[in-house]
Coordinates of C-alpha atoms in Angstrom, one line a residue:
Chain A
M1 CA -28.6 -39.3 -19.2
T2 CA -25.4 -39.3 -17.1
V3 CA -24.7 -36.7 -14.5
A4 CA -22.7 -33.8 -15.8
P5 CA -19.4 -33.1 -14.1
T6 CA -19.3 -29.9 -12.0
L7 CA -15.9 -29.2 -13.5
A8 CA -14.6 -30.7 -16.7
V9 CA -11.1 -30.0 -17.9
A10 CA -10.2 -31.6 -21.2
S11 CA -6.9 -31.6 -23.1
L12 CA -5.9 -28.3 -21.5
R13 CA -2.7 -26.9 -22.8
L14 CA -1.3 -23.7 -21.2
D15 CA 2.0 -21.8 -21.8
L16 CA 3.6 -19.3 -19.5
G17 CA 5.4 -17.1 -21.9
H18 CA 7.0 -19.6 -24.2
T19 CA 7.3 -22.3 -21.6
P20 CA 4.7 -25.1 -21.8
I21 CA 3.2 -25.6 -18.3
L22 CA 0.2 -27.8 -18.9
R23 CA 0.4 -30.4 -21.7
G24 CA -3.1 -31.8 -22.1
V25 CA -4.7 -32.0 -18.7
D26 CA -8.0 -34.0 -18.3
I27 CA -9.9 -33.8 -15.1
D28 CA -13.6 -34.4 -14.3
V29 CA -14.8 -33.3 -10.9
M30 CA -18.2 -34.8 -10.3
P31 CA -20.9 -33.1 -8.1
G32 CA -20.2 -33.7 -4.4
E33 CA -16.8 -35.3 -5.1
V34 CA -13.4 -34.5 -3.6
H35 CA -11.0 -34.9 -6.5
G36 CA -7.3 -34.9 -5.5
L37 CA -4.7 -33.5 -7.9
V38 CA -1.4 -34.8 -6.7
G39 CA 2.0 -34.0 -7.9
E40 CA 5.5 -32.7 -7.0
S41 CA 6.2 -29.0 -6.9
G42 CA 6.5 -27.7 -10.5
A43 CA 4.2 -30.4 -11.8
G44 CA 1.6 -27.7 -12.8
K45 CA -1.1 -28.6 -10.3
T46 CA -1.5 -25.1 -8.9
M47 CA -1.7 -23.7 -12.5
V48 CA -4.6 -26.0 -13.2
G49 CA -6.4 -24.4 -10.2
K50 CA -5.6 -20.9 -11.3
A51 CA -6.6 -21.6 -14.9
V52 CA -10.0 -22.9 -13.6
L53 CA -10.5 -19.7 -11.6
G54 CA -9.2 -17.5 -14.4
I55 CA -6.5 -16.0 -12.2
A56 CA -3.5 -17.4 -14.0
P57 CA -0.6 -14.9 -13.9
A58 CA -0.1 -12.4 -16.7
G59 CA 1.7 -14.1 -19.6
A60 CA -0.2 -17.3 -19.2
R61 CA -2.0 -18.4 -22.4
I62 CA -4.3 -21.2 -23.0
R63 CA -3.3 -22.9 -26.2
S64 CA -6.0 -25.5 -26.6
G65 CA -8.4 -27.6 -24.7
S66 CA -11.6 -26.8 -22.8
M67 CA -12.8 -26.1 -19.3
T68 CA -16.5 -26.2 -18.4
F69 CA -18.3 -25.5 -15.2
L70 CA -21.7 -27.1 -15.1
R71 CA -21.5 -27.3 -19.0
E72 CA -20.7 -23.6 -19.2
D73 CA -17.5 -22.8 -21.1
L74 CA -15.0 -21.2 -18.7
I75 CA -12.6 -20.1 -21.3
A76 CA -14.9 -18.2 -23.7
M77 CA -16.9 -16.8 -20.8
P78 CA -17.2 -13.0 -20.6
E79 CA -15.4 -11.3 -17.7
R80 CA -18.6 -10.2 -16.1
R81 CA -20.1 -13.7 -16.0
R82 CA -16.9 -15.1 -14.6
R83 CA -16.8 -12.5 -11.8
D84 CA -20.4 -13.4 -11.1
L85 CA -19.5 -17.1 -10.7
L86 CA -16.3 -16.5 -8.8
G87 CA -16.8 -16.4 -5.0
R88 CA -20.5 -17.3 -5.4
Q89 CA -20.5 -20.6 -7.4
I90 CA -16.7 -21.3 -7.5
A91 CA -14.5 -20.5 -4.5
L92 CA -10.8 -20.8 -3.5
I93 CA -9.1 -21.9 -0.4
P94 CA -5.6 -20.6 -0.7
Q95 CA -2.4 -22.3 0.3
D96 CA -0.9 -20.0 2.8
P97 CA -3.2 -18.8 5.6
M98 CA -0.6 -16.3 6.7
T99 CA -0.8 -14.4 3.4
G100 CA -4.3 -15.3 2.2
L101 CA -6.0 -12.6 4.3
N102 CA -5.6 -8.9 3.7
P103 CA -3.4 -7.6 6.6
V104 CA -5.1 -4.1 6.8
L105 CA -8.7 -5.2 6.9
R106 CA -10.7 -6.5 9.8
I107 CA -12.0 -10.1 9.5
D108 CA -15.6 -8.9 9.3
R109 CA -14.9 -6.7 6.3
Q110 CA -13.2 -9.5 4.5
M111 CA -16.0 -11.9 5.3
T112 CA -19.0 -9.6 4.6
D113 CA -17.8 -7.9 1.4
P114 CA -18.4 -11.0 -0.8
L115 CA -21.7 -11.8 1.0
R116 CA -22.9 -8.3 0.2
L117 CA -21.6 -8.5 -3.4
H118 CA -22.8 -11.9 -4.3
L119 CA -25.9 -12.5 -2.1
G120 CA -27.0 -8.9 -2.0
L121 CA -27.2 -8.9 1.8
D122 CA -27.2 -5.7 3.7
R123 CA -24.6 -4.9 6.4
P124 CA -26.4 -6.4 9.4
A125 CA -27.5 -9.5 7.6
A126 CA -24.0 -10.1 6.2
A127 CA -22.5 -9.6 9.7
A128 CA -25.0 -12.1 11.2
K129 CA -24.1 -14.6 8.4
A130 CA -20.4 -14.1 9.0
L131 CA -20.9 -14.9 12.7
D132 CA -22.8 -18.0 11.8
L133 CA -20.1 -19.1 9.4
L134 CA -17.4 -18.7 12.1
H135 CA -19.5 -20.8 14.4
Q136 CA -19.7 -23.5 11.7
V137 CA -15.9 -23.6 11.4
R138 CA -15.7 -23.8 15.2
I139 CA -13.9 -20.6 16.0
R140 CA -14.2 -19.7 19.6
E141 CA -15.3 -16.2 20.5
P142 CA -16.4 -15.4 16.9
E143 CA -17.7 -12.0 17.9
R144 CA -14.2 -11.0 18.9
V145 CA -12.5 -12.6 15.9
L146 CA -14.7 -10.6 13.6
R147 CA -13.3 -7.4 15.0
Q148 CA -9.7 -8.5 14.8
Y149 CA -7.0 -8.1 12.1
P150 CA -5.4 -11.2 10.5
H151 CA -2.1 -10.7 12.4
E152 CA -4.0 -11.2 15.7
L153 CA -5.0 -14.8 14.7
S154 CA -3.0 -18.0 14.6
G155 CA -2.4 -19.9 11.4
G156 CA -5.0 -22.5 12.1
M157 CA -7.6 -19.8 13.0
R158 CA -6.8 -17.9 9.8
Q159 CA -7.3 -21.1 7.7
R160 CA -10.6 -21.7 9.4
V161 CA -11.6 -18.1 8.5
L162 CA -10.5 -18.7 4.9
I163 CA -12.5 -22.0 4.8
A164 CA -15.6 -20.2 6.2
M165 CA -15.2 -17.6 3.4
A166 CA -14.9 -20.3 0.7
F167 CA -18.1 -22.0 1.8
S168 CA -19.9 -18.7 2.6
C169 CA -21.9 -18.4 -0.6
R170 CA -22.6 -22.2 -0.8
P171 CA -20.5 -22.7 -4.0
Q172 CA -20.8 -25.7 -6.3
L173 CA -17.0 -26.0 -6.6
I174 CA -14.1 -25.2 -4.4
V175 CA -10.5 -25.2 -5.6
A176 CA -8.4 -26.0 -2.5
D177 CA -4.8 -25.2 -3.2
E178 CA -2.7 -27.1 -0.7
P179 CA -4.9 -25.8 2.1
T180 CA -3.1 -27.7 4.9
T181 CA 0.5 -27.5 3.7
A182 CA 1.5 -24.4 5.7
L183 CA 0.0 -25.8 8.9
D184 CA 1.6 -28.0 11.5
V185 CA 0.5 -31.7 11.6
T186 CA -2.0 -31.6 14.5
V187 CA -3.8 -28.5 13.0
Q188 CA -3.7 -30.2 9.6
R189 CA -5.8 -33.1 10.7
Q190 CA -8.5 -30.8 12.3
I191 CA -8.6 -28.6 9.1
L192 CA -8.9 -31.7 6.9
R193 CA -11.8 -33.0 9.0
L194 CA -13.5 -29.6 8.9
I195 CA -13.3 -29.3 5.2
K196 CA -14.6 -32.9 4.7
E197 CA -17.5 -32.2 7.1
L198 CA -18.5 -28.9 5.5
Q199 CA -18.1 -30.5 2.0
E200 CA -20.4 -33.4 2.9
T201 CA -23.0 -31.2 4.5
A202 CA -23.1 -28.8 1.5
G203 CA -22.5 -31.4 -1.2
T204 CA -19.8 -29.3 -2.7
A205 CA -17.4 -30.6 -5.3
I206 CA -13.7 -29.9 -4.4
L207 CA -10.6 -29.9 -6.6
F208 CA -8.1 -30.7 -3.9
I209 CA -4.6 -29.8 -5.0
T210 CA -1.8 -31.3 -2.9
H211 CA 1.6 -32.9 -3.0
D212 CA 0.8 -35.2 0.0
L213 CA -0.6 -38.7 -0.7
G214 CA -1.3 -39.0 3.0
V215 CA -3.7 -36.1 2.8
V216 CA -5.2 -37.6 -0.3
S217 CA -6.0 -40.8 1.4
K218 CA -7.9 -39.0 4.2
I219 CA -10.1 -36.7 2.2
C220 CA -10.3 -37.6 -1.5
D221 CA -12.8 -39.7 -3.5
R222 CA -10.9 -39.7 -6.7
V223 CA -7.2 -38.9 -7.5
S224 CA -5.4 -37.6 -10.6
V225 CA -1.6 -37.8 -10.6
I226 CA 0.1 -35.0 -12.5
H227 CA 3.7 -34.6 -13.6
S228 CA 5.3 -32.1 -16.1
G229 CA 1.8 -30.8 -16.9
R230 CA 0.4 -34.2 -17.8
I231 CA -2.2 -36.4 -16.0
L232 CA -0.4 -39.8 -15.7
E233 CA -3.2 -41.7 -13.9
S234 CA -6.7 -41.0 -12.6
A235 CA -8.5 -43.5 -10.3
G236 CA -10.8 -43.9 -7.3
V237 CA -8.8 -43.4 -4.2
A238 CA -8.9 -47.0 -3.0
D239 CA -8.0 -48.3 -6.4
L240 CA -5.1 -45.9 -6.7
F241 CA -3.6 -47.0 -3.4
D242 CA -4.3 -50.7 -3.9
F243 CA -3.5 -51.0 -7.6
P244 CA -1.4 -48.1 -8.8
Q245 CA -1.0 -48.3 -12.6
H246 CA 1.7 -45.9 -13.3
D247 CA 5.4 -46.3 -12.3
Y248 CA 5.4 -42.7 -11.1
T249 CA 2.4 -43.3 -8.8
R250 CA 4.2 -46.2 -7.2
A251 CA 7.4 -44.2 -6.8
L252 CA 5.4 -41.4 -5.2
M253 CA 3.9 -43.9 -2.7
R254 CA 7.3 -45.1 -1.8
A255 CA 8.3 -41.5 -1.1
T256 CA 5.4 -40.9 1.2
P257 CA 5.6 -41.8 4.9
R258 CA 2.8 -44.2 6.1
Y259 CA 1.5 -44.3 9.6
D260 CA 0.5 -48.0 9.2
R261 CA 4.0 -49.1 8.2
P262 CA 6.3 -46.9 10.2
G263 CA 9.3 -49.1 9.7
D264 CA 9.5 -48.6 6.0
L265 CA 12.3 -46.7 4.5
L266 CA 11.3 -43.8 2.3
Q267 CA 12.7 -43.7 -1.3
P268 CA 13.0 -40.6 -3.4
V269 CA 11.5 -40.7 -6.8
P270 CA 14.2 -42.2 -9.0
A271 CA 16.0 -39.7 -11.2
D272 CA 15.8 -41.8 -14.3
L273 CA 12.0 -42.0 -14.0
T274 CA 11.8 -38.2 -13.6
A275 CA 14.0 -37.8 -16.7
R276 CA 11.9 -40.2 -18.7
L277 CA 8.7 -38.4 -17.7
I278 CA 10.1 -35.0 -18.7
A279 CA 11.3 -36.4 -22.0
E280 CA 7.9 -37.9 -22.7
A281 CA 6.2 -34.6 -21.8
E282 CA 8.5 -32.5 -24.0
A283 CA 7.9 -34.8 -26.9
L284 CA 4.3 -33.6 -26.7
D285 CA 5.4 -30.0 -27.2
A286 CA 6.5 -30.5 -30.8
Chain B
M1 CA -0.2 6.0 19.2
S2 CA 0.5 5.9 22.9
A3 CA 1.2 8.9 25.0
G4 CA 4.5 7.5 26.1
Y5 CA 5.7 7.3 22.5
L6 CA 4.6 10.8 21.8
L7 CA 6.5 12.1 24.8
K8 CA 9.6 10.2 23.8
R9 CA 9.4 11.8 20.3
L10 CA 8.9 15.3 21.8
L11 CA 11.9 14.8 24.1
L12 CA 14.0 13.6 21.2
A13 CA 13.1 16.9 19.4
I14 CA 15.0 18.9 22.1
P15 CA 18.6 17.9 21.2
T16 CA 17.6 18.3 17.5
L17 CA 16.4 21.9 18.0
F18 CA 19.4 22.7 20.1
G19 CA 21.7 21.4 17.4
V20 CA 19.9 23.5 14.8
L21 CA 20.3 26.6 17.0
V22 CA 24.0 26.0 17.5
V23 CA 24.8 25.4 13.8
V24 CA 22.9 28.4 12.6
F25 CA 24.2 30.7 15.3
V26 CA 27.8 29.8 14.6
L27 CA 27.5 29.8 10.8
L28 CA 25.9 33.2 10.7
R29 CA 28.8 34.6 12.7
V30 CA 31.5 32.9 10.7
V31 CA 30.4 33.7 7.1
P32 CA 31.5 37.1 5.7
G33 CA 29.0 40.0 5.8
D34 CA 28.6 42.2 8.8
P35 CA 24.9 43.0 9.7
V36 CA 25.8 46.4 11.2
T37 CA 27.7 47.7 8.2
M38 CA 24.8 46.5 6.1
M39 CA 22.4 48.4 8.2
V40 CA 24.2 51.8 8.4
G41 CA 26.0 51.8 5.0
L42 CA 29.6 52.6 4.3
T43 CA 29.5 56.2 5.3
A44 CA 28.9 55.7 9.0
S45 CA 31.5 56.6 11.6
E46 CA 33.6 54.0 13.6
E47 CA 31.9 55.1 16.8
D48 CA 28.4 54.7 15.4
I49 CA 29.2 51.2 14.3
A50 CA 30.8 50.3 17.6
R51 CA 27.7 51.6 19.5
L52 CA 25.4 49.6 17.3
R53 CA 27.5 46.4 17.7
E54 CA 27.2 46.9 21.5
L55 CA 23.5 47.5 21.2
Y56 CA 22.9 44.2 19.4
G57 CA 25.5 42.4 21.5
F58 CA 27.8 41.6 18.6
D59 CA 30.9 42.8 20.5
K60 CA 30.7 40.0 23.0
P61 CA 32.4 36.6 22.5
I62 CA 30.3 34.1 20.4
F63 CA 29.8 31.8 23.4
T64 CA 28.4 34.5 25.6
Q65 CA 26.2 35.8 22.7
F66 CA 24.9 32.2 22.3
L67 CA 24.1 31.8 26.0
I68 CA 22.2 35.1 26.0
Y69 CA 20.3 34.1 22.8
L70 CA 19.5 30.7 24.2
G71 CA 18.1 32.2 27.4
D72 CA 16.0 34.6 25.4
V73 CA 14.7 31.8 23.1
L74 CA 13.7 29.6 26.1
Q75 CA 11.6 32.5 27.3
G76 CA 10.0 32.8 23.9
D77 CA 11.9 35.9 22.8
L78 CA 13.5 35.5 19.4
G79 CA 14.9 39.0 19.4
V80 CA 14.3 42.1 17.2
S81 CA 14.7 42.2 13.4
I82 CA 17.6 44.5 12.5
T83 CA 16.1 45.7 9.2
R84 CA 12.4 45.7 10.2
K85 CA 12.8 46.9 13.8
Q86 CA 10.0 44.5 14.9
E87 CA 9.8 41.5 17.1
V88 CA 11.0 38.4 15.2
L89 CA 8.4 36.2 16.8
G90 CA 5.6 38.5 15.7
L91 CA 7.0 38.7 12.1
I92 CA 7.3 34.9 11.9
L93 CA 3.8 34.3 13.3
G94 CA 2.4 36.7 10.7
R95 CA 4.0 34.9 7.8
L96 CA 3.9 31.3 9.0
P97 CA 0.2 30.7 8.3
V98 CA 0.7 31.8 4.7
T99 CA 3.5 29.3 4.1
L100 CA 1.6 26.6 6.0
E101 CA -1.4 27.1 3.8
L102 CA 0.6 27.0 0.6
S103 CA 2.5 23.9 1.7
L104 CA -0.5 22.0 2.8
F105 CA -2.4 22.9 -0.4
A106 CA 0.5 21.9 -2.5
M107 CA 0.8 18.6 -0.5
A108 CA -2.9 17.9 -1.1
V109 CA -2.5 18.5 -4.8
A110 CA 0.6 16.3 -4.9
L111 CA -1.1 13.5 -3.0
L112 CA -4.2 13.6 -5.1
G113 CA -2.3 13.8 -8.4
G114 CA 0.4 11.3 -7.4
M115 CA -2.2 8.8 -6.1
M116 CA -4.4 9.1 -9.1
L117 CA -1.4 8.4 -11.4
G118 CA -0.1 5.6 -9.3
V119 CA -3.5 3.9 -9.2
L120 CA -4.0 4.5 -12.9
A121 CA -0.7 2.9 -13.8
V122 CA -1.6 -0.3 -12.0
Y123 CA -5.3 -0.3 -13.0
R124 CA -4.3 -0.2 -16.6
P125 CA -0.9 -1.8 -16.8
G126 CA 1.1 -1.8 -20.0
R127 CA -1.6 0.2 -21.8
G128 CA -2.5 3.9 -21.9
G129 CA -2.7 4.4 -18.1
E130 CA 0.8 3.2 -17.2
L131 CA 2.3 5.1 -20.1
V132 CA 0.7 8.4 -19.0
A133 CA 1.7 7.8 -15.4
D134 CA 5.3 6.9 -16.3
G135 CA 5.7 9.8 -18.7
F136 CA 4.4 12.3 -16.2
S137 CA 6.5 11.1 -13.3
G138 CA 9.6 11.1 -15.5
L139 CA 9.0 14.7 -16.5
G140 CA 8.0 15.7 -13.0
L141 CA 11.1 14.2 -11.5
A142 CA 13.4 15.7 -14.2
I143 CA 12.2 19.3 -13.9
P144 CA 12.6 21.1 -10.5
D145 CA 9.8 23.1 -8.9
F146 CA 11.3 26.5 -9.6
L147 CA 11.6 25.7 -13.3
W148 CA 7.9 24.7 -13.4
A149 CA 7.2 28.0 -11.6
L150 CA 9.0 30.0 -14.3
M151 CA 7.2 28.0 -17.1
F152 CA 3.9 28.6 -15.4
I153 CA 4.5 32.4 -15.2
L154 CA 5.3 32.4 -18.9
L155 CA 2.4 30.2 -19.8
F156 CA -0.4 31.4 -17.6
G157 CA 0.8 34.9 -16.7
V158 CA 2.1 36.1 -20.1
L159 CA 0.8 33.9 -23.0
I160 CA -2.6 33.0 -21.6
P161 CA -3.2 35.2 -18.6
L162 CA -5.6 32.9 -16.7
L163 CA -4.3 33.1 -13.2
P164 CA -2.5 35.7 -11.1
I165 CA 1.3 35.2 -10.9
S166 CA 2.2 37.5 -8.1
G167 CA 1.1 38.1 -4.5
Q168 CA -1.3 36.3 -2.3
I169 CA -4.6 38.1 -2.7
D170 CA -6.1 41.0 -4.7
P171 CA -5.2 44.0 -2.4
R172 CA -8.3 45.9 -3.5
L173 CA -10.4 43.4 -1.5
G174 CA -8.8 44.6 1.7
F175 CA -9.2 41.3 3.4
E176 CA -7.1 40.9 6.6
P177 CA -7.7 37.6 8.4
A178 CA -7.3 37.8 12.2
S179 CA -5.8 34.3 12.3
G180 CA -3.3 34.9 9.4
F181 CA -4.8 31.9 7.5
Y182 CA -6.2 33.6 4.4
L183 CA -7.7 30.5 2.8
F184 CA -9.3 28.9 5.8
E185 CA -10.6 32.1 7.4
S186 CA -12.1 33.5 4.3
L187 CA -13.9 30.2 3.7
L188 CA -15.1 30.0 7.4
I189 CA -16.5 33.5 7.6
G190 CA -18.0 33.3 4.1
E191 CA -15.9 35.9 2.4
F192 CA -16.1 34.1 -0.9
A193 CA -14.6 36.9 -3.1
A194 CA -11.5 36.8 -0.9
F195 CA -11.5 33.0 -0.8
Q196 CA -11.6 32.9 -4.6
S197 CA -8.9 35.4 -4.9
V198 CA -6.6 33.6 -2.4
L199 CA -7.2 30.3 -4.1
S200 CA -6.5 31.6 -7.6
H201 CA -3.2 33.2 -6.3
M202 CA -2.3 29.9 -4.7
V203 CA -2.8 27.6 -7.6
L204 CA 0.3 28.2 -9.7
P205 CA 2.9 28.2 -6.8
A206 CA 1.2 25.2 -5.3
V207 CA 1.1 23.2 -8.5
A208 CA 4.8 24.1 -9.2
L209 CA 5.7 22.8 -5.7
A210 CA 3.4 19.8 -6.1
I211 CA 4.6 18.4 -9.4
P212 CA 7.9 16.9 -8.4
L213 CA 6.4 15.5 -5.2
A214 CA 3.4 14.1 -7.2
A215 CA 5.9 12.4 -9.5
I216 CA 7.7 10.8 -6.6
I217 CA 4.4 9.7 -5.0
A218 CA 3.2 8.2 -8.3
R219 CA 6.4 6.3 -8.7
I220 CA 6.5 4.9 -5.2
L221 CA 2.8 4.1 -5.1
K222 CA 3.0 2.4 -8.5
S223 CA 5.8 0.1 -7.5
S224 CA 4.3 -0.7 -4.1
L225 CA 0.9 -1.3 -5.6
Q226 CA 2.5 -3.6 -8.2
E227 CA 4.1 -5.5 -5.4
V228 CA 0.9 -5.8 -3.4
M229 CA -1.0 -7.0 -6.5
T230 CA 1.1 -10.2 -6.5
Q231 CA 0.1 -11.0 -2.9
D232 CA -2.0 -14.1 -2.1
Y233 CA -4.8 -12.0 -0.6
I234 CA -5.2 -10.1 -3.9
L235 CA -5.3 -13.4 -5.8
L236 CA -8.0 -14.5 -3.4
A237 CA -9.9 -11.2 -3.9
R238 CA -9.8 -11.9 -7.7
A239 CA -11.1 -15.5 -7.0
R240 CA -14.0 -13.9 -5.1
G241 CA -15.2 -12.1 -8.2
F242 CA -14.2 -8.5 -7.2
S243 CA -13.7 -6.1 -10.1
R244 CA -10.2 -4.9 -10.8
L245 CA -11.0 -1.3 -9.8
R246 CA -12.4 -2.5 -6.5
I247 CA -9.4 -4.7 -5.9
V248 CA -6.9 -1.9 -6.6
L249 CA -8.8 0.7 -4.5
R250 CA -10.2 -1.3 -1.6
E251 CA -7.9 -4.3 -1.2
A252 CA -4.5 -3.1 -2.4
L253 CA -4.3 0.7 -2.0
Q254 CA -4.2 0.9 1.8
N255 CA -1.4 -1.8 1.9
A256 CA 0.5 0.1 -0.8
L257 CA 0.1 3.4 1.0
I258 CA 2.1 2.3 4.0
P259 CA 5.5 2.6 2.3
T260 CA 4.2 5.5 0.2
V261 CA 3.3 7.6 3.2
T262 CA 6.6 7.0 4.9
L263 CA 8.6 8.0 1.8
S264 CA 6.5 10.9 0.6
G265 CA 6.5 12.2 4.2
V266 CA 10.2 12.8 3.9
Q267 CA 9.6 14.4 0.5
F268 CA 7.1 16.7 2.0
T269 CA 9.8 18.3 4.1
F270 CA 11.6 19.1 0.8
L271 CA 8.4 20.7 -0.5
V272 CA 8.3 23.0 2.5
G273 CA 12.0 23.8 1.9
G274 CA 11.0 24.5 -1.7
T275 CA 8.6 27.2 -0.7
V276 CA 11.6 29.5 -0.1
L277 CA 12.3 29.8 -3.8
I278 CA 8.8 29.5 -5.0
E279 CA 7.5 32.2 -2.8
R280 CA 10.2 34.4 -4.1
I281 CA 9.4 33.7 -7.7
F282 CA 5.6 34.4 -7.2
S283 CA 6.2 37.3 -4.7
Y284 CA 4.2 35.3 -2.2
P285 CA 4.3 36.9 1.2
G286 CA 5.3 33.8 3.2
L287 CA 8.1 32.8 5.5
G288 CA 10.4 31.7 2.6
N289 CA 10.2 35.0 0.9
M290 CA 11.0 36.8 4.2
A291 CA 13.9 34.3 4.7
I292 CA 15.5 35.4 1.5
E293 CA 15.2 39.1 2.3
A294 CA 16.6 38.4 5.8
V295 CA 19.6 36.6 4.2
I296 CA 20.2 39.4 1.7
N297 CA 20.1 42.0 4.5
R298 CA 22.2 39.9 7.0
D299 CA 19.3 40.2 9.4
I300 CA 20.8 37.7 11.9
P301 CA 18.0 37.5 14.5
L302 CA 15.4 37.1 11.8
I303 CA 17.4 34.4 10.0
Q304 CA 17.9 32.5 13.2
G305 CA 14.2 32.7 14.0
I306 CA 13.1 31.5 10.6
V307 CA 15.5 28.6 10.6
L308 CA 14.3 27.6 14.1
T309 CA 10.7 27.8 12.9
F310 CA 11.4 25.6 9.9
A311 CA 13.1 23.1 12.2
V312 CA 10.1 23.0 14.5
M313 CA 7.9 22.6 11.4
F314 CA 9.9 19.6 10.1
I315 CA 9.8 17.9 13.4
A316 CA 6.1 18.4 13.8
L317 CA 5.6 17.1 10.2
N318 CA 7.6 14.0 10.8
L319 CA 5.5 13.3 13.9
I320 CA 2.3 13.7 12.0
I321 CA 3.5 11.5 9.2
D322 CA 4.5 8.7 11.7
S323 CA 1.0 8.9 13.2
T324 CA -0.5 8.5 9.8
Y325 CA 1.6 5.4 9.3
V326 CA 0.3 3.9 12.5
L327 CA -3.3 4.6 11.4
L328 CA -2.7 2.8 8.1
N329 CA -0.9 -0.2 9.4
P330 CA -2.9 -2.2 12.1
R331 CA 0.2 -4.4 12.7
V332 CA 2.1 -1.6 14.4
R333 CA -0.8 -0.2 16.3
H334 CA -0.2 -2.1 19.5
G335 CA 3.5 -1.4 19.5

């Protein structure tokens, strides 16, 4: 018997109002795998993450397809069961650390609330666990940070707090939605390394949403390339970089700066290619 | 809030109060209607009138009169009421607790009602909850407090006589609080019959005062809650498996209260201003009711004293509201 994927998304079609956003998305995230979902802005990659978490905006409607988490149907799942999974088995690392934390609540409240809800810890136990988690994400003076409000922390610190929260209940799956995009480059590296390290220790599967192929090369095991709500190509990370199959993947690589070849000129994705992809995608809507 | 900030605000109150004094003082002496003629009637002789004018100082130039008045006020002397022949300060201090209790009770009703409706609208959007909240706040905003008062009198005083519609307490109880605060004192010393009577007299005027304010609070809270609910940290809270009620109440409400408190604070001062008419309608023996009598009788010292009191109240209220804002918003706490 083969290993069941932690997350399996198949032929997922989703409309926002009357606009098709996802046009048949297939992604399998295997246990312990970091699966990159790469695309330009507007490609639908964030919507895939939100659909998996069941937090798509009002007006979003799943037209067809399936999503399963450890063979359990995520679409037909009752609200109670979903709430039980979220935060405990499935967690989110949001894109912008500046807005991801609640500005009026102290860090300890924001960290301990889910611990108490999902793990049934009492207040002192949850506080001890929060302290331990902050140690793990290498925050200095964690006792002080726990008493602070988000506005008193730097962007990198906040993202570390959000990462600690995501890993706090030892989830099977984490949806990381551009977790390093809002950070400056030096902090980005540290955060990526931290996520990778925690992921390897805990064996968590991660759906890693990003627009940055450079980030993909550092952290992902497999990659899916998305455009206009369609997966164009899916491959192991080494294969994708060495033998990209799709024209768009090659175009995306030419548009990404490479540290190993600093002299190369960057080329934007050609307009006729984008037009062709959009036409192909819209042909699926009929 | 730092002591320095508090001091600055208190210092800023001085020019405001001075301005209020000047405007009221000049206005009362410019508008038609002579207090002395009002007092003695049309049959009095010229000499009597002249003597009285001298007694109250109305014969002197306005500027001189003002300086004398200012000097008195600074020493805590607000003068003597022309019609009641009593110290203005004593009269005001007797009535102030009554109006304060009524306003605070009305504010509590408005906050409770407005917040419940605002939360309901966001907790059940597009369905029953939002419809009820919008309908109520539309109605509450369209109908002014005194019209609610008249409707309540018809409804609960005449058609279904459930609640008293006049006065502050059943006079047969003979309850006279030493502090002037009927509701608090009766509760504190365990005079429950008096407490119940005061409370039942307070319900209709307070609700009439509260409805328009509740409608405004519901509106502001609803729109700021809606705005907060789109924030990333709310999305994250949903992704952590919190129930919608918990998200609205524990994650969103405090954030949404920040703009609500600021705006409804301004509205509270309108509510206090509204007590003037409402007290009149319900024959409620507060400051507002006394203000109307003072105006009708051209009782200049009393009018001046009451306006000054209202001004001080408004300034104090604004200070309290600003402190609440600081409590709610940790980002301005270290300012």
